[in-house]
Amino acid sequence: MFDKILIANRGEIAVRVIRACREMNIKSVAVYSEADRDSLHVHLADEAVCIGPPPPGRSYLNISNIISAAQVTGADAIHPGYGFLSENARFAEMCAANEIVFIGPPPEAMRLMGNKVRARETMQQVGVSVVPGSRGLVQDTDQALRIAEDIGYPVLIKASSGGGGKGMRVAQCGEEVVRGILTARSEAAAAFGNGDIYLEKYVEEPRHIEIQILADNYGNIIHLGERDCSIQRRNQKIIEESPSTAVNEELRRRLGEAAIEAARAVNYRSAGTVEFLLDRHGNFYFIEMNTRIQVEHPVTEMVTGIDLVKSQIAIAAGRELNLRQEDVQFSGWAIECRINAEDPDRNFIPCPGKITGYLPPGGAGVRLDSAVFAGWEVPPHYDSMLGKLIVWGRDRDEAVARMQRALDELEIKGVKTIVPFHRRILRNAFFRRGETYTNFIQRRILSHD
Ligand SMILES: Nc1ncc2cc(-c3cccc4ccccc34)c(N3CC[C@@H](N)C3)nc2n1
């Protein structure tokens, strides 16, 4: 097992990994930018190294400073968290080249799943269903028009280097396909340095169902059930839950099987998440795979009792999975609300500033993963998520009631947060009945403004 792990991240996920290290009796090294000098992850780690000024490119994305910090402190492994360098294959390769274990998947798996077209083709080869669309890349508009006519409108134009909904655009007719492809290609080239695009049939009112998997170095792969992430605003997840009201035992088995096949196809290792769209007829389609621990991993931990970060660390240290699929038991219901420092009354603009008061909720089945404390200054340089409020209940009704109680109890003074927006969603009758589709927020919440 590792003696010392460097966490190449900040905020709540850095705190989360440091806690797992502490419980495994592994020393932890925090890295921080000058803006994070007085932050909680620095306070909790055994050691801390400043890796540069606030801009991410000068600090949390600075591969050589992070590797140097690992060498200076003698860390034998690096956990990348999510975001920043967590899906950067070159970073994973640089760790290996410096004999530092990267706690995550092999770079090849990361690279393959990061190229959405190659990922799609690989899934088609192993029989995992993908959304009807282009076989591979779209070469030119004539080919795109033929495919669109063939699969039927509306179609979605997607960037191969996109993901998470970035660089997607809908086309309702031939003319929009032609115009959409040209703009999507140039936007993708500008945003990702790669203008490759592909086409998919637009799945109406899908649910965003993702399957958590764990894979070790010896070919053992298990799935830990689904997370329903359908409550999104502008492609940003804000509420996630496990299990999903749209998934029964049989569908869970089929989704889990497909997710395991997807992981096996790319020789996956560590924790990973296979994303599917589920349509109203119960058909599901692979859309992408996230090769990192995700923000919403705690809802899976709450219903399975499995610590995903500890599992990642054990797998990276060469341990075999100590669980077979039949050992994975699901119990109860978990819901997560992301607590963002944004102003819901001003189009969710980020609201950095000083936290002048902080009172987290407590009681049975309540978990708050955050790096917030009274007196802390929320910096403007990074994303606006302060933490996640997660609750567990014996069933969905109890989880909903507990989340409402916890949201009412949570006090964060000094910055605006989206807590009032979460309260509105939790009160909504469609949400409470579990009828949450992609445009739920647009149709059920914002349209009543
Ligand atoms: N062919 C096809 N049809 C409809 C789609 C709709 C979305 C989508 C976009 C925005 C929010 C969503 C919420 C739940 C489920 C899906 C979405 C979507 N996404 C969302 C983020 C990224 N993972 C891909 N891909 C889609 N692909």
Tab-separated table of C-alpha atoms and ligand atoms in Angstrom:
chain	number	residue	atom	x	y	z
A	1	MET	CA	0.000	0.000	0.000
A	2	PHE	CA	1.140	3.581	-0.620
A	3	ASP	CA	3.008	5.502	2.035
A	4	LYS	CA	2.088	8.976	0.746
A	5	ILE	CA	-0.455	10.293	-1.820
A	6	LEU	CA	-0.456	13.752	-3.396
A	7	ILE	CA	-3.931	15.116	-4.218
A	8	ALA	CA	-3.721	17.186	-7.431
A	9	ASN	CA	-6.915	19.080	-6.797
A	10	ARG	CA	-8.672	21.505	-4.471
A	11	GLY	CA	-12.029	22.083	-2.739
A	12	GLU	CA	-14.415	19.361	-1.605
A	13	ILE	CA	-12.900	16.541	-3.695
A	14	ALA	CA	-9.418	17.201	-2.271
A	15	VAL	CA	-10.919	17.023	1.243
A	16	ARG	CA	-12.730	13.815	0.243
A	17	VAL	CA	-9.506	12.103	-0.901
A	18	ILE	CA	-7.532	13.345	2.136
A	19	ARG	CA	-10.195	11.792	4.407
A	20	ALA	CA	-9.891	8.429	2.611
A	21	CYS	CA	-6.088	8.587	2.960
A	22	ARG	CA	-6.362	9.382	6.678
A	23	GLU	CA	-8.661	6.381	7.234
A	24	MET	CA	-6.230	4.131	5.312
A	25	ASN	CA	-3.309	5.453	7.355
A	26	ILE	CA	-1.705	6.945	4.218
A	27	LYS	CA	0.049	10.319	4.482
A	28	SER	CA	-1.487	13.067	2.315
A	29	VAL	CA	0.102	15.955	0.424
A	30	ALA	CA	-2.085	18.887	-0.630
A	31	VAL	CA	-1.121	21.230	-3.456
A	32	TYR	CA	-2.551	24.709	-3.541
A	33	SER	CA	-2.469	27.929	-5.508
A	34	GLU	CA	-1.806	31.223	-3.746
A	35	ALA	CA	-5.596	31.801	-3.698
A	36	ASP	CA	-6.108	28.576	-1.700
A	37	ARG	CA	-3.450	29.147	0.953
A	38	ASP	CA	-6.063	29.231	3.778
A	39	SER	CA	-8.321	26.500	2.422
A	40	LEU	CA	-9.654	23.405	4.188
A	41	HIS	CA	-7.795	20.818	2.101
A	42	VAL	CA	-4.473	22.513	2.962
A	43	HIS	CA	-5.470	22.537	6.638
A	44	LEU	CA	-6.402	18.826	6.702
A	45	ALA	CA	-3.468	17.395	4.704
A	46	ASP	CA	-0.297	16.191	6.423
A	47	GLU	CA	1.838	18.347	4.101
A	48	ALA	CA	1.074	21.137	1.626
A	49	VAL	CA	3.000	22.605	-1.326
A	50	CYS	CA	2.208	25.861	-3.141
A	51	ILE	CA	2.248	25.118	-6.866
A	52	GLY	CA	1.699	28.602	-8.260
A	53	PRO	CA	-0.525	31.672	-8.673
A	54	PRO	CA	-4.363	31.428	-8.795
A	55	PRO	CA	-5.027	30.912	-12.541
A	56	PRO	CA	-5.559	27.130	-13.080
A	57	GLY	CA	-3.093	27.108	-15.983
A	58	ARG	CA	-0.391	28.345	-13.602
A	59	SER	CA	-1.272	25.957	-10.772
A	60	TYR	CA	-3.787	23.078	-10.809
A	61	LEU	CA	-3.177	22.433	-14.523
A	62	ASN	CA	0.588	22.870	-14.260
A	63	ILE	CA	1.846	19.296	-14.783
A	64	SER	CA	5.518	19.952	-14.048
A	65	ASN	CA	4.829	21.870	-10.812
A	66	ILE	CA	2.559	19.078	-9.593
A	67	ILE	CA	5.045	16.310	-10.491
A	68	SER	CA	7.822	18.321	-8.810
A	69	ALA	CA	5.690	18.684	-5.674
A	70	ALA	CA	5.256	14.889	-5.626
A	71	GLN	CA	9.017	14.366	-6.012
A	72	VAL	CA	9.946	16.933	-3.371
A	73	THR	CA	7.578	15.385	-0.829
A	74	GLY	CA	8.317	11.772	-1.821
A	75	ALA	CA	4.701	10.965	-2.728
A	76	ASP	CA	4.388	7.541	-4.366
A	77	ALA	CA	1.035	8.209	-5.984
A	78	ILE	CA	-1.148	11.070	-7.207
A	79	HIS	CA	-4.951	11.246	-7.019
A	80	PRO	CA	-6.248	13.749	-9.640
A	81	GLY	CA	-9.812	14.131	-8.313
A	82	TYR	CA	-12.224	15.341	-11.042
A	83	GLY	CA	-11.853	18.203	-13.529
A	84	PHE	CA	-8.348	19.762	-13.918
A	85	LEU	CA	-5.917	16.998	-15.005
A	86	SER	CA	-8.143	14.024	-14.035
A	87	GLU	CA	-8.745	12.981	-17.688
A	88	ASN	CA	-5.463	14.247	-19.121
A	89	ALA	CA	-3.656	11.240	-20.632
A	90	ARG	CA	-0.385	13.146	-20.903
A	91	PHE	CA	-0.461	13.868	-17.162
A	92	ALA	CA	-1.029	10.171	-16.428
A	93	GLU	CA	1.917	9.327	-18.713
A	94	MET	CA	4.155	11.936	-17.055
A	95	CYS	CA	3.334	10.429	-13.639
A	96	ALA	CA	4.326	6.961	-14.894
A	97	ALA	CA	7.499	8.355	-16.514
A	98	ASN	CA	8.452	9.764	-13.106
A	99	GLU	CA	7.613	6.488	-11.331
A	100	ILE	CA	4.631	8.014	-9.589
A	101	VAL	CA	1.439	5.897	-9.630
A	102	PHE	CA	-1.504	7.733	-11.239
A	103	ILE	CA	-4.656	6.746	-9.315
A	104	GLY	CA	-6.968	6.286	-12.280
A	105	PRO	CA	-7.261	4.401	-15.572
A	106	PRO	CA	-4.477	3.639	-18.070
A	107	PRO	CA	-3.754	6.636	-20.357
A	108	GLU	CA	-4.855	4.661	-23.437
A	109	ALA	CA	-8.328	4.084	-21.967
A	110	MET	CA	-8.547	7.759	-21.035
A	111	ARG	CA	-7.494	8.857	-24.511
A	112	LEU	CA	-9.867	6.492	-26.273
A	113	MET	CA	-12.918	7.459	-24.204
A	114	GLY	CA	-11.975	11.135	-24.507
A	115	ASN	CA	-12.416	10.839	-28.277
A	116	LYS	CA	-16.200	10.437	-28.449
A	117	VAL	CA	-16.130	9.118	-32.026
A	118	ARG	CA	-13.572	6.412	-31.262
A	119	ALA	CA	-15.533	5.579	-28.114
A	120	ARG	CA	-18.708	5.168	-30.188
A	121	GLU	CA	-16.970	2.965	-32.750
A	122	THR	CA	-15.459	0.801	-29.990
A	123	MET	CA	-18.900	0.347	-28.403
A	124	GLN	CA	-20.432	-0.629	-31.755
A	125	GLN	CA	-17.671	-3.216	-32.201
A	126	VAL	CA	-18.440	-4.892	-28.846
A	127	GLY	CA	-22.211	-4.684	-29.243
A	128	VAL	CA	-22.975	-1.933	-26.745
A	129	SER	CA	-25.877	0.038	-28.218
A	130	VAL	CA	-25.151	3.611	-29.300
A	131	VAL	CA	-27.559	6.280	-30.528
A	132	PRO	CA	-28.276	5.823	-34.270
A	133	GLY	CA	-26.055	8.246	-36.168
A	134	SER	CA	-22.848	8.566	-38.160
A	135	ARG	CA	-20.634	5.485	-38.246
A	136	GLY	CA	-17.554	7.572	-37.391
A	137	LEU	CA	-16.609	11.153	-38.102
A	138	VAL	CA	-18.722	13.326	-40.372
A	139	GLN	CA	-16.437	14.144	-43.324
A	140	ASP	CA	-18.612	16.622	-45.230
A	141	THR	CA	-22.079	18.138	-45.320
A	142	ASP	CA	-23.346	15.882	-48.151
A	143	GLN	CA	-22.570	12.802	-46.064
A	144	ALA	CA	-24.173	14.473	-43.012
A	145	LEU	CA	-27.337	15.248	-44.983
A	146	ARG	CA	-27.580	11.629	-46.165
A	147	ILE	CA	-27.176	10.339	-42.580
A	148	ALA	CA	-29.681	12.857	-41.209
A	149	GLU	CA	-32.253	11.881	-43.854
A	150	ASP	CA	-31.573	8.253	-43.005
A	151	ILE	CA	-31.941	8.508	-39.180
A	152	GLY	CA	-34.600	11.199	-39.254
A	153	TYR	CA	-34.778	14.696	-37.767
A	154	PRO	CA	-34.093	16.220	-35.343
A	155	VAL	CA	-30.434	15.251	-35.183
A	156	LEU	CA	-27.665	16.333	-32.798
A	157	ILE	CA	-24.298	17.517	-34.037
A	158	LYS	CA	-21.645	16.666	-31.419
A	159	ALA	CA	-17.931	17.445	-31.052
A	160	SER	CA	-15.672	14.384	-30.826
A	161	SER	CA	-13.527	16.176	-28.222
A	162	GLY	CA	-16.555	17.615	-26.441
A	163	GLY	CA	-18.469	15.738	-23.776
A	164	GLY	CA	-20.706	16.757	-20.926
A	165	GLY	CA	-22.932	18.372	-23.510
A	166	LYS	CA	-20.275	20.875	-24.572
A	167	GLY	CA	-20.287	21.605	-28.328
A	168	MET	CA	-23.703	19.990	-29.001
A	169	ARG	CA	-26.245	21.549	-31.335
A	170	VAL	CA	-29.648	20.376	-32.586
A	171	ALA	CA	-30.581	20.488	-36.301
A	172	GLN	CA	-34.251	20.239	-37.295
A	173	CYS	CA	-33.767	20.203	-41.095
A	174	GLY	CA	-31.205	19.943	-43.891
A	175	GLU	CA	-30.377	23.623	-43.922
A	176	GLU	CA	-29.685	23.591	-40.155
A	177	VAL	CA	-27.450	20.551	-40.615
A	178	VAL	CA	-25.318	22.354	-43.189
A	179	ARG	CA	-25.050	25.541	-41.106
A	180	GLY	CA	-24.740	23.629	-37.835
A	181	ILE	CA	-21.847	21.497	-39.052
A	182	LEU	CA	-19.805	24.481	-40.180
A	183	THR	CA	-20.270	26.365	-36.891
A	184	ALA	CA	-19.875	23.248	-34.730
A	185	ARG	CA	-16.625	22.372	-36.514
A	186	SER	CA	-15.110	25.819	-36.063
A	187	GLU	CA	-16.338	26.125	-32.427
A	188	ALA	CA	-14.910	22.687	-31.601
A	189	ALA	CA	-11.594	23.524	-33.287
A	190	ALA	CA	-11.425	26.737	-31.242
A	191	ALA	CA	-12.554	25.159	-27.941
A	192	PHE	CA	-10.828	21.752	-28.054
A	193	GLY	CA	-8.179	22.119	-30.759
A	194	ASN	CA	-10.030	19.432	-32.681
A	195	GLY	CA	-12.907	20.166	-35.056
A	196	ASP	CA	-13.984	16.550	-35.562
A	197	ILE	CA	-17.741	16.158	-35.245
A	198	TYR	CA	-20.261	13.336	-35.451
A	199	LEU	CA	-24.012	12.997	-35.797
A	200	GLU	CA	-26.587	11.313	-33.549
A	201	LYS	CA	-30.361	11.065	-33.693
A	202	TYR	CA	-31.780	13.461	-31.097
A	203	VAL	CA	-33.297	11.298	-28.350
A	204	GLU	CA	-36.477	13.038	-27.191
A	205	GLU	CA	-36.958	13.496	-23.425
A	206	PRO	CA	-34.187	11.127	-22.405
A	207	ARG	CA	-33.141	10.292	-18.881
A	208	HIS	CA	-29.423	10.628	-18.164
A	209	ILE	CA	-28.605	7.289	-16.507
A	210	GLU	CA	-25.004	6.556	-15.638
A	211	ILE	CA	-23.539	3.287	-14.307
A	212	GLN	CA	-20.681	3.301	-11.801
A	213	ILE	CA	-18.070	0.615	-12.417
A	214	LEU	CA	-14.953	-0.549	-10.583
A	215	ALA	CA	-12.236	-2.490	-12.418
A	216	ASP	CA	-8.967	-3.897	-11.001
A	217	ASN	CA	-5.703	-4.882	-12.720
A	218	TYR	CA	-6.717	-8.556	-12.932
A	219	GLY	CA	-9.743	-8.321	-15.244
A	220	ASN	CA	-12.344	-8.135	-12.470
A	221	ILE	CA	-15.048	-5.566	-13.255
A	222	ILE	CA	-18.226	-4.922	-11.260
A	223	HIS	CA	-20.971	-2.340	-11.519
A	224	LEU	CA	-22.459	-0.467	-8.563
A	225	GLY	CA	-25.839	0.419	-9.991
A	226	GLU	CA	-27.105	3.557	-11.651
A	227	ARG	CA	-27.291	7.279	-10.956
A	228	ASP	CA	-30.072	9.353	-12.504
A	229	CYS	CA	-28.620	12.756	-13.453
A	230	SER	CA	-31.537	14.023	-15.501
A	231	ILE	CA	-32.006	17.252	-13.538
A	232	GLN	CA	-29.563	19.427	-15.412
A	233	ARG	CA	-29.443	23.114	-16.172
A	234	ARG	CA	-27.551	24.080	-19.335
A	235	ASN	CA	-25.798	20.688	-19.317
A	236	GLN	CA	-24.759	21.179	-15.697
A	237	LYS	CA	-25.982	18.469	-13.346
A	238	ILE	CA	-27.494	19.959	-10.205
A	239	ILE	CA	-29.444	17.061	-8.652
A	240	GLU	CA	-28.484	13.392	-8.874
A	241	GLU	CA	-30.024	10.345	-7.287
A	242	SER	CA	-29.600	6.596	-6.952
A	243	PRO	CA	-31.447	4.448	-7.798
A	244	SER	CA	-33.507	5.890	-10.687
A	245	THR	CA	-37.308	5.849	-10.718
A	246	ALA	CA	-37.019	4.837	-14.389
A	247	VAL	CA	-34.908	1.703	-13.811
A	248	ASN	CA	-36.203	-1.680	-12.603
A	249	GLU	CA	-34.230	-4.792	-11.664
A	250	GLU	CA	-34.100	-6.180	-15.208
A	251	LEU	CA	-33.069	-2.862	-16.825
A	252	ARG	CA	-30.421	-2.380	-14.092
A	253	ARG	CA	-28.979	-5.760	-14.954
A	254	ARG	CA	-28.849	-4.950	-18.670
A	255	LEU	CA	-27.358	-1.483	-18.117
A	256	GLY	CA	-24.761	-2.942	-15.738
A	257	GLU	CA	-23.823	-5.644	-18.245
A	258	ALA	CA	-23.396	-3.058	-21.035
A	259	ALA	CA	-21.290	-0.821	-18.787
A	260	ILE	CA	-19.013	-3.731	-17.846
A	261	GLU	CA	-18.632	-4.647	-21.557
A	262	ALA	CA	-17.725	-1.024	-22.320
A	263	ALA	CA	-15.047	-1.030	-19.594
A	264	ARG	CA	-13.678	-4.400	-20.696
A	265	ALA	CA	-13.430	-3.211	-24.298
A	266	VAL	CA	-10.913	-0.535	-23.305
A	267	ASN	CA	-9.033	-2.516	-20.605
A	268	TYR	CA	-10.361	-0.123	-18.025
A	269	ARG	CA	-8.959	0.089	-14.498
A	270	SER	CA	-10.090	2.114	-11.430
A	271	ALA	CA	-13.468	3.799	-10.931
A	272	GLY	CA	-15.307	4.903	-14.070
A	273	THR	CA	-18.802	5.915	-15.139
A	274	VAL	CA	-20.572	4.788	-18.303
A	275	GLU	CA	-23.226	7.289	-19.415
A	276	PHE	CA	-26.408	6.200	-21.175
A	277	LEU	CA	-29.488	7.913	-22.494
A	278	LEU	CA	-32.716	6.100	-21.631
A	279	ASP	CA	-35.666	6.917	-23.883
A	280	ARG	CA	-39.360	6.731	-23.026
A	281	HIS	CA	-39.616	3.223	-24.487
A	282	GLY	CA	-36.952	1.770	-22.190
A	283	ASN	CA	-34.239	1.696	-24.873
A	284	PHE	CA	-30.819	2.799	-23.700
A	285	TYR	CA	-27.853	4.093	-25.662
A	286	PHE	CA	-24.194	4.611	-24.734
A	287	ILE	CA	-23.229	8.262	-25.118
A	288	GLU	CA	-19.866	8.584	-23.328
A	289	MET	CA	-17.657	7.250	-20.537
A	290	ASN	CA	-16.134	9.391	-17.781
A	291	THR	CA	-12.701	8.076	-16.835
A	292	ARG	CA	-12.521	9.694	-13.385
A	293	ILE	CA	-14.247	9.788	-10.008
A	294	GLN	CA	-17.301	11.998	-10.436
A	295	VAL	CA	-18.792	14.814	-8.386
A	296	GLU	CA	-21.890	12.704	-7.731
A	297	HIS	CA	-20.097	9.531	-6.573
A	298	PRO	CA	-21.442	9.848	-2.964
A	299	VAL	CA	-25.010	8.821	-3.933
A	300	THR	CA	-23.628	5.454	-5.053
A	301	GLU	CA	-21.593	5.182	-1.829
A	302	MET	CA	-24.707	5.857	0.257
A	303	VAL	CA	-26.818	3.075	-1.334
A	304	THR	CA	-24.043	0.450	-1.654
A	305	GLY	CA	-21.852	1.224	1.388
A	306	ILE	CA	-18.760	1.041	-0.856
A	307	ASP	CA	-16.115	3.771	-0.521
A	308	LEU	CA	-15.188	4.549	-4.141
A	309	VAL	CA	-12.078	6.604	-3.351
A	310	LYS	CA	-10.644	3.930	-1.076
A	311	SER	CA	-11.427	1.393	-3.843
A	312	GLN	CA	-9.510	3.520	-6.366
A	313	ILE	CA	-6.500	3.729	-4.050
A	314	ALA	CA	-6.517	-0.027	-3.349
A	315	ILE	CA	-6.809	-0.861	-7.074
A	316	ALA	CA	-3.940	1.536	-7.938
A	317	ALA	CA	-1.836	-0.194	-5.258
A	318	GLY	CA	-2.402	-3.501	-7.068
A	319	ARG	CA	-5.066	-4.966	-4.794
A	320	GLU	CA	-7.689	-7.304	-6.255
A	321	LEU	CA	-11.328	-6.187	-6.036
A	322	ASN	CA	-12.562	-7.661	-2.759
A	323	LEU	CA	-16.134	-7.772	-4.082
A	324	ARG	CA	-17.873	-9.935	-6.658
A	325	GLN	CA	-20.974	-8.696	-8.468
A	326	GLU	CA	-23.232	-10.824	-6.271
A	327	ASP	CA	-21.757	-9.151	-3.165
A	328	VAL	CA	-22.966	-5.694	-4.291
A	329	GLN	CA	-26.174	-4.950	-2.376
A	330	PHE	CA	-28.356	-1.873	-2.852
A	331	SER	CA	-30.228	-0.371	0.064
A	332	GLY	CA	-32.483	2.672	0.253
A	333	TRP	CA	-32.401	5.843	-1.800
A	334	ALA	CA	-29.885	8.694	-2.016
A	335	ILE	CA	-30.259	12.190	-3.441
A	336	GLU	CA	-27.528	14.800	-3.968
A	337	CYS	CA	-27.952	18.554	-4.395
A	338	ARG	CA	-24.942	20.481	-5.630
A	339	ILE	CA	-24.439	23.622	-3.540
A	340	ASN	CA	-23.164	26.246	-5.970
A	341	ALA	CA	-22.283	29.838	-5.041
A	342	GLU	CA	-24.469	31.241	-7.805
A	343	ASP	CA	-27.412	33.637	-7.792
A	344	PRO	CA	-30.578	31.901	-9.082
A	345	ASP	CA	-32.275	35.289	-9.394
A	346	ARG	CA	-29.523	36.618	-11.659
A	347	ASN	CA	-29.274	33.807	-14.161
A	348	PHE	CA	-27.030	31.732	-11.871
A	349	ILE	CA	-24.021	34.014	-12.169
A	350	PRO	CA	-21.186	32.913	-9.853
A	351	CYS	CA	-21.080	34.794	-6.513
A	352	PRO	CA	-17.609	34.544	-4.948
A	353	GLY	CA	-17.036	36.292	-1.630
A	354	LYS	CA	-16.459	35.757	2.091
A	355	ILE	CA	-18.454	33.108	3.938
A	356	THR	CA	-19.527	35.067	7.017
A	357	GLY	CA	-21.658	32.260	8.490
A	358	TYR	CA	-21.863	28.491	7.964
A	359	LEU	CA	-24.153	25.979	9.624
A	360	PRO	CA	-24.172	22.532	7.962
A	361	PRO	CA	-27.197	20.254	8.503
A	362	GLY	CA	-26.818	17.044	10.509
A	363	GLY	CA	-28.753	14.060	11.752
A	364	ALA	CA	-29.208	10.539	10.449
A	365	GLY	CA	-28.674	10.004	6.718
A	366	VAL	CA	-27.260	13.480	6.015
A	367	ARG	CA	-23.800	14.008	4.467
A	368	LEU	CA	-22.292	17.293	3.398
A	369	ASP	CA	-19.087	17.020	1.356
A	370	SER	CA	-17.628	20.520	1.193
A	371	ALA	CA	-14.522	22.591	1.871
A	372	VAL	CA	-16.488	25.488	3.350
A	373	PHE	CA	-15.948	27.046	6.779
A	374	ALA	CA	-17.016	30.361	8.334
A	375	GLY	CA	-14.503	33.042	7.407
A	376	TRP	CA	-13.358	31.320	4.205
A	377	GLU	CA	-13.085	33.472	1.076
A	378	VAL	CA	-14.682	31.776	-1.993
A	379	PRO	CA	-12.141	32.598	-4.725
A	380	PRO	CA	-13.371	33.770	-8.166
A	381	HIS	CA	-10.773	31.732	-10.071
A	382	TYR	CA	-12.400	28.296	-9.918
A	383	ASP	CA	-15.800	26.725	-10.403
A	384	SER	CA	-18.631	27.849	-8.180
A	385	MET	CA	-19.454	24.552	-6.457
A	386	LEU	CA	-19.040	24.882	-2.687
A	387	GLY	CA	-19.959	21.283	-1.949
A	388	LYS	CA	-22.672	18.672	-2.179
A	389	LEU	CA	-25.510	17.897	0.198
A	390	ILE	CA	-26.332	14.200	0.074
A	391	VAL	CA	-29.102	12.437	1.983
A	392	TRP	CA	-30.104	8.785	2.370
A	393	GLY	CA	-33.589	7.454	3.100
A	394	ARG	CA	-35.179	3.994	3.255
A	395	ASP	CA	-37.190	4.983	0.192
A	396	ARG	CA	-37.446	7.967	-2.163
A	397	ASP	CA	-40.168	9.731	-0.161
A	398	GLU	CA	-38.054	9.645	2.980
A	399	ALA	CA	-34.995	10.826	1.038
A	400	VAL	CA	-36.989	13.746	-0.456
A	401	ALA	CA	-38.358	14.742	2.962
A	402	ARG	CA	-34.877	14.486	4.498
A	403	MET	CA	-33.341	16.594	1.708
A	404	GLN	CA	-35.985	19.287	2.243
A	405	ARG	CA	-35.257	19.302	5.981
A	406	ALA	CA	-31.495	19.419	5.395
A	407	LEU	CA	-31.786	22.251	2.840
A	408	ASP	CA	-33.898	24.212	5.337
A	409	GLU	CA	-31.275	23.639	8.033
A	410	LEU	CA	-28.249	24.531	5.875
A	411	GLU	CA	-27.080	28.112	6.467
A	412	ILE	CA	-24.432	29.746	4.292
A	413	LYS	CA	-24.099	33.486	4.828
A	414	GLY	CA	-22.054	35.983	2.836
A	415	VAL	CA	-22.574	34.510	-0.642
A	416	LYS	CA	-25.692	33.734	-2.698
A	417	THR	CA	-26.279	30.017	-3.341
A	418	ILE	CA	-28.722	27.941	-5.366
A	419	VAL	CA	-30.252	26.425	-2.190
A	420	PRO	CA	-33.576	28.301	-2.748
A	421	PHE	CA	-33.664	26.841	-6.281
A	422	HIS	CA	-33.201	23.329	-4.880
A	423	ARG	CA	-36.055	23.952	-2.443
A	424	ARG	CA	-38.306	24.852	-5.378
A	425	ILE	CA	-37.399	21.648	-7.213
A	426	LEU	CA	-37.944	19.476	-4.120
A	427	ARG	CA	-41.417	20.991	-3.713
A	428	ASN	CA	-42.368	20.390	-7.361
A	429	ALA	CA	-45.037	17.716	-7.811
A	430	PHE	CA	-43.406	16.221	-10.939
A	431	PHE	CA	-40.087	15.903	-9.150
A	432	ARG	CA	-41.773	14.341	-6.141
A	433	ARG	CA	-43.414	11.779	-8.435
A	434	GLY	CA	-40.043	11.055	-10.031
A	435	GLU	CA	-41.121	12.362	-13.421
A	436	THR	CA	-37.850	14.109	-14.277
A	437	TYR	CA	-36.787	14.271	-17.900
A	438	THR	CA	-34.059	16.265	-19.564
A	439	ASN	CA	-36.048	19.452	-19.971
A	440	PHE	CA	-37.624	19.150	-16.520
A	441	ILE	CA	-36.100	22.412	-15.313
A	442	GLN	CA	-37.039	24.288	-18.497
A	443	ARG	CA	-40.585	22.946	-18.607
A	444	ARG	CA	-41.522	22.507	-14.966
A	445	ILE	CA	-39.519	25.125	-13.076
A	446	LEU	CA	-38.283	28.031	-15.182
A	447	SER	CA	-41.379	28.211	-17.404
A	448	HIS	CA	-43.407	29.271	-14.334
A	449	ASP	CA	-41.243	32.375	-13.759
B	1	LIG	N1	-28.428	11.909	-29.142
B	1	LIG	C1	-28.710	12.649	-28.039
B	1	LIG	N2	-30.001	13.048	-27.843
B	1	LIG	C2	-30.307	13.800	-26.756
B	1	LIG	C3	-29.298	14.166	-25.845
B	1	LIG	C4	-29.558	14.951	-24.710
B	1	LIG	C5	-28.501	15.249	-23.867
B	1	LIG	C6	-28.776	16.080	-22.715
B	1	LIG	C7	-28.516	17.424	-22.791
B	1	LIG	C8	-28.779	18.239	-21.683
B	1	LIG	C9	-29.291	17.712	-20.530
B	1	LIG	C10	-29.562	16.339	-20.445
B	1	LIG	C11	-30.123	15.777	-19.302
B	1	LIG	C12	-30.438	14.442	-19.261
B	1	LIG	C13	-30.174	13.637	-20.366
B	1	LIG	C14	-29.596	14.152	-21.516
B	1	LIG	C15	-29.316	15.510	-21.555
B	1	LIG	C16	-27.205	14.716	-24.130
B	1	LIG	N3	-26.146	14.916	-23.319
B	1	LIG	C17	-26.114	15.553	-22.068
B	1	LIG	C18	-24.690	15.749	-21.661
B	1	LIG	C19	-23.967	14.764	-22.452
B	1	LIG	N4	-23.645	13.665	-21.565
B	1	LIG	C20	-24.846	14.372	-23.587
B	1	LIG	N5	-26.978	13.985	-25.234
B	1	LIG	C21	-27.975	13.702	-26.085
B	1	LIG	N6	-27.706	12.962	-27.170
